[in-house]
Short mmCIF file of N, CA, C and O in Angstrom, two decimals:
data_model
loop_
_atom_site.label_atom_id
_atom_site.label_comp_id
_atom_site.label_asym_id
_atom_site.label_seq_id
_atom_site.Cartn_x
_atom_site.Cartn_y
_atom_site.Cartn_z
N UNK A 1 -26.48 -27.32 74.29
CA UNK A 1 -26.54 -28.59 73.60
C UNK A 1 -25.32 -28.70 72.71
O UNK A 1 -25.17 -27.90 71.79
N UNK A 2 -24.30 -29.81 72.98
CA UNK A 2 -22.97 -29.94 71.96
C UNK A 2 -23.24 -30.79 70.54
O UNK A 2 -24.29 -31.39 70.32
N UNK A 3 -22.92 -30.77 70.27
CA UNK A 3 -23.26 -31.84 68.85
C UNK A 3 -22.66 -32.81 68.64
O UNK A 3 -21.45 -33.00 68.83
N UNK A 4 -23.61 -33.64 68.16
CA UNK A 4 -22.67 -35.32 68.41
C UNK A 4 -22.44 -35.61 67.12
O UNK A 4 -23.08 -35.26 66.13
N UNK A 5 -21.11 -36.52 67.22
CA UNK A 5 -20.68 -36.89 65.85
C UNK A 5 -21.72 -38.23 65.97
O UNK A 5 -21.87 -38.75 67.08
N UNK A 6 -22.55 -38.86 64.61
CA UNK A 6 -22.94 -39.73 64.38
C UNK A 6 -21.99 -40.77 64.44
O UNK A 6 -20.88 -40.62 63.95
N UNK A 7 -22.48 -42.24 65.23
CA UNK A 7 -21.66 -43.17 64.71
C UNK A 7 -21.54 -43.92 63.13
O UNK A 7 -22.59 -43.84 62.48
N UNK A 8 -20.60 -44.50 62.58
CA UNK A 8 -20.93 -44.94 61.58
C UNK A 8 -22.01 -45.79 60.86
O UNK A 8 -22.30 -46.89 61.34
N UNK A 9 -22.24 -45.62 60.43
CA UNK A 9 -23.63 -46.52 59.95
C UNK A 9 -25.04 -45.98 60.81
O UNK A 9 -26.16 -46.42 60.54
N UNK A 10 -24.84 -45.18 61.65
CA UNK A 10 -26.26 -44.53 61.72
C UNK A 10 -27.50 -44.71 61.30
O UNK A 10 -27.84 -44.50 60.14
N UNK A 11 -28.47 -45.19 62.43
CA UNK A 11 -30.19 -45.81 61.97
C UNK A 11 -30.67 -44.48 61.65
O UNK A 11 -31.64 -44.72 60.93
N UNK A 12 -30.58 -43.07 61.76
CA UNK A 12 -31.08 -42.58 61.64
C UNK A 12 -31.81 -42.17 59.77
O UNK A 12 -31.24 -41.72 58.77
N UNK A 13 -32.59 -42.39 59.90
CA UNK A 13 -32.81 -41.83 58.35
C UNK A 13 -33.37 -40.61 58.01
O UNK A 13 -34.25 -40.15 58.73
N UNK A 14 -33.01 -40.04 57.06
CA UNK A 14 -32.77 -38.90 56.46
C UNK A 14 -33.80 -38.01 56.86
O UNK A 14 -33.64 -36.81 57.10
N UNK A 15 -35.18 -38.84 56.95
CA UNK A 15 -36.58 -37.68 57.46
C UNK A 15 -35.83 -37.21 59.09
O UNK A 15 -35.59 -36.10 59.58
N UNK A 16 -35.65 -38.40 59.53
CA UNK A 16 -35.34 -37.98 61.04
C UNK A 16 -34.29 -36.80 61.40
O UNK A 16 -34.36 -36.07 62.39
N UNK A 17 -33.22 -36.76 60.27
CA UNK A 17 -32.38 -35.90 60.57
C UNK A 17 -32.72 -34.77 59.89
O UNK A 17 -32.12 -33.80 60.35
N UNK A 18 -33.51 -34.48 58.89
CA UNK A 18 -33.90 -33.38 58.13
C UNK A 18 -35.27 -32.47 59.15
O UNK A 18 -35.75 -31.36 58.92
N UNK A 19 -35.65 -33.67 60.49
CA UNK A 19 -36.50 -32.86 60.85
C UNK A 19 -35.52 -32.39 62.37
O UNK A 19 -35.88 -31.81 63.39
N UNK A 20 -34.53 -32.81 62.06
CA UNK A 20 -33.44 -32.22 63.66
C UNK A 20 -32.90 -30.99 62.96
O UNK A 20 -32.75 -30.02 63.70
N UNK A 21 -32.54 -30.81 61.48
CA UNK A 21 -32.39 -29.37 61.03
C UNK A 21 -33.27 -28.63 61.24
O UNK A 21 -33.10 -27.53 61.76
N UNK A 22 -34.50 -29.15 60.83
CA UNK A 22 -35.33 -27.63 60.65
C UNK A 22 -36.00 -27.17 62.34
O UNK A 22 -36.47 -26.09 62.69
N UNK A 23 -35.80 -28.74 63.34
CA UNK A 23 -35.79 -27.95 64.66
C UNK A 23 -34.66 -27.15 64.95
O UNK A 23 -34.99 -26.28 65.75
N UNK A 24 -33.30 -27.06 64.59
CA UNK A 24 -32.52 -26.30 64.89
C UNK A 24 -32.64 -24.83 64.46
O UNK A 24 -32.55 -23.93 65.29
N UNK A 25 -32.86 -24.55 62.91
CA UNK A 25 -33.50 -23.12 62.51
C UNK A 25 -33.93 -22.62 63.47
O UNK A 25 -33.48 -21.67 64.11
N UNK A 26 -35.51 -23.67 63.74
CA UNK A 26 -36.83 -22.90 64.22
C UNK A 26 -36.10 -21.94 66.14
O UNK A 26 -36.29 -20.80 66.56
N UNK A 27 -35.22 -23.24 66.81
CA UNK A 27 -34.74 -22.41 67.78
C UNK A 27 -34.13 -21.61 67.38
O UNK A 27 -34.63 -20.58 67.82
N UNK A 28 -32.91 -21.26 66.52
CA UNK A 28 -32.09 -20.59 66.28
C UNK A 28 -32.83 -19.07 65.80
O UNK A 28 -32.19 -18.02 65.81
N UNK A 29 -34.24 -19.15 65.39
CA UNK A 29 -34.63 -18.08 64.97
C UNK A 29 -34.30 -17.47 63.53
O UNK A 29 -34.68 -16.39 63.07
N UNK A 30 -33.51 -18.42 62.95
CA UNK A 30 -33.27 -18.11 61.49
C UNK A 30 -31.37 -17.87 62.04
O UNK A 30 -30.51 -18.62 61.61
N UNK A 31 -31.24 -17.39 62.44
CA UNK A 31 -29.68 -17.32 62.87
C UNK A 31 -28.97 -17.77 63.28
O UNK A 31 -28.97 -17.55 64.49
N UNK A 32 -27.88 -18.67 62.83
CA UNK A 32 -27.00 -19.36 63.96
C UNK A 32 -25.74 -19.04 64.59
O UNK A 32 -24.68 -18.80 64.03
N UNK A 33 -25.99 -19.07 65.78
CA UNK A 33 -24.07 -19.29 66.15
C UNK A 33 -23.30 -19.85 66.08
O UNK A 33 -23.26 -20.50 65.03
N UNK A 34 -22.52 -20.00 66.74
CA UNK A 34 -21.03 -20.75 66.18
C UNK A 34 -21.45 -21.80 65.95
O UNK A 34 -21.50 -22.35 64.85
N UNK A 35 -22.03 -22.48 67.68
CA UNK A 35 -21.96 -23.38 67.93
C UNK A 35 -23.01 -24.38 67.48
O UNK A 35 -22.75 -25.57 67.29
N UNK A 36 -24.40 -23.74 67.30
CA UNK A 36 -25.17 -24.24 66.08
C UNK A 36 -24.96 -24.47 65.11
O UNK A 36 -25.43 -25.50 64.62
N UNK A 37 -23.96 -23.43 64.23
CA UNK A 37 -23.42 -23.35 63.02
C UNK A 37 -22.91 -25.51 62.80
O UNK A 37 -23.23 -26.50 62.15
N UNK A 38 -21.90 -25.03 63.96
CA UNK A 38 -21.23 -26.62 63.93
C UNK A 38 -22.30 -27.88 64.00
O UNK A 38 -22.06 -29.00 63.54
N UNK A 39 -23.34 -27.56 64.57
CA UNK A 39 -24.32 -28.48 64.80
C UNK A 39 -24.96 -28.49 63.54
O UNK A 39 -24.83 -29.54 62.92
N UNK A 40 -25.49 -27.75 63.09
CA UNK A 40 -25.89 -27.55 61.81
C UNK A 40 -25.14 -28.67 60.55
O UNK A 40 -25.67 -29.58 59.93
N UNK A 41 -23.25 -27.99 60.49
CA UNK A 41 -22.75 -28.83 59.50
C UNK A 41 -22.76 -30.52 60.04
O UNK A 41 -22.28 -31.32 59.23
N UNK A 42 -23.04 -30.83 60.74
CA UNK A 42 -22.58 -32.42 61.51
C UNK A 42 -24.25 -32.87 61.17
O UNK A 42 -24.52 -34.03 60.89
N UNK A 43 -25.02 -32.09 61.22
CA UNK A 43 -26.55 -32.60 60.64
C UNK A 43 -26.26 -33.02 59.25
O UNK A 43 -26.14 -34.17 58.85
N UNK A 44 -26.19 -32.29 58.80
CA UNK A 44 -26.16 -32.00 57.08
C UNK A 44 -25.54 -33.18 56.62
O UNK A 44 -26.13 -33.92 55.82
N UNK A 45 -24.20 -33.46 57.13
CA UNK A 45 -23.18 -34.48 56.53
C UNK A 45 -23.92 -35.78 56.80
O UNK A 45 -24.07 -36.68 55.98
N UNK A 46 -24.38 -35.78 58.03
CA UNK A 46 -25.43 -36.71 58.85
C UNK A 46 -26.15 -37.26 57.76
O UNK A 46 -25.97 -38.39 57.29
N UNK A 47 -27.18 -36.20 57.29
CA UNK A 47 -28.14 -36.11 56.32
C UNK A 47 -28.02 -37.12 54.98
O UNK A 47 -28.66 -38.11 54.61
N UNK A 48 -27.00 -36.47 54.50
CA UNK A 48 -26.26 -36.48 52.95
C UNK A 48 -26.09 -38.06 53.51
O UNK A 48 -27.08 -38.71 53.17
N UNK A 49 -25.56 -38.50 53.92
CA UNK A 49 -24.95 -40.36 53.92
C UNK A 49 -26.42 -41.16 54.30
O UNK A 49 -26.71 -42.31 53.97
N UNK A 50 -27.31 -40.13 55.15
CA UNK A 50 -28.40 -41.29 55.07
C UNK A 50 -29.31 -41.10 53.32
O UNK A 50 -30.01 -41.83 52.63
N UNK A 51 -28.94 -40.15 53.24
CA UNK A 51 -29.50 -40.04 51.90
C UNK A 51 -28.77 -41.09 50.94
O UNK A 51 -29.36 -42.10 50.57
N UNK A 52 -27.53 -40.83 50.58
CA UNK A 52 -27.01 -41.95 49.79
C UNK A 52 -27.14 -43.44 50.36
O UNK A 52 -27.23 -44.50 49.74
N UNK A 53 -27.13 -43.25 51.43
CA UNK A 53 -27.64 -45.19 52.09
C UNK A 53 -28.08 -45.66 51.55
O UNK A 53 -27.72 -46.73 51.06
N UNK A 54 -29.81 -44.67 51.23
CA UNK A 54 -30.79 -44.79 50.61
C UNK A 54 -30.66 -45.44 49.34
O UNK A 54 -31.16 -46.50 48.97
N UNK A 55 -29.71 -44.44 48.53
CA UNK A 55 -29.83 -44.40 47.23
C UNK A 55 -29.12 -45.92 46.51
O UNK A 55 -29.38 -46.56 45.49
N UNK A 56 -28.01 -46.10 47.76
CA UNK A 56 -27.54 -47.36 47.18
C UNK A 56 -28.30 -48.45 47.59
O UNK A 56 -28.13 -49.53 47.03
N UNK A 57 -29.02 -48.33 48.39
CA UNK A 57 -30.06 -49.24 48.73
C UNK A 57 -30.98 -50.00 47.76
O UNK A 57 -31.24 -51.20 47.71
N UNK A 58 -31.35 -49.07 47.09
CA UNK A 58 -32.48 -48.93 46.26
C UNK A 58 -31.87 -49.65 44.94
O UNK A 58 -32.50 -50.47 44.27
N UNK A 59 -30.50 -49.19 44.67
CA UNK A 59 -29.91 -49.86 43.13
C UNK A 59 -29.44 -51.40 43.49
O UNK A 59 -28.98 -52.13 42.61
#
């Protein structure tokens, strides 16, 4: 599985991507490789902007 860069503005919201991390752990077994590793950071960043979406949403 390669990891996709999100497009900008991404529907995804933050539950959705916080629950594509913790499926990645659960395969990974607690350990990642490289190439998870990379999948991992492209979640996260993923994450973080739907989170602030949020936040500016809200103000």
């Amino acid at each position: 599985m390669s990891p996709e860069t999100p497009s900008p503005g991404s529907a995804r919201s933050a539950a959705e991507v916080n629950e594509q991390i913790r499926a990645l752990w659960l395969r990974a077994g607690g350990t990642l490789s490289a190439q998870e590793r990379a999948e991992y950071e492209l979640l996260v960043i993923e994450w973080a902007e739907a989170i602030r979406a949020r936040v500016i949403e809200a103000a």
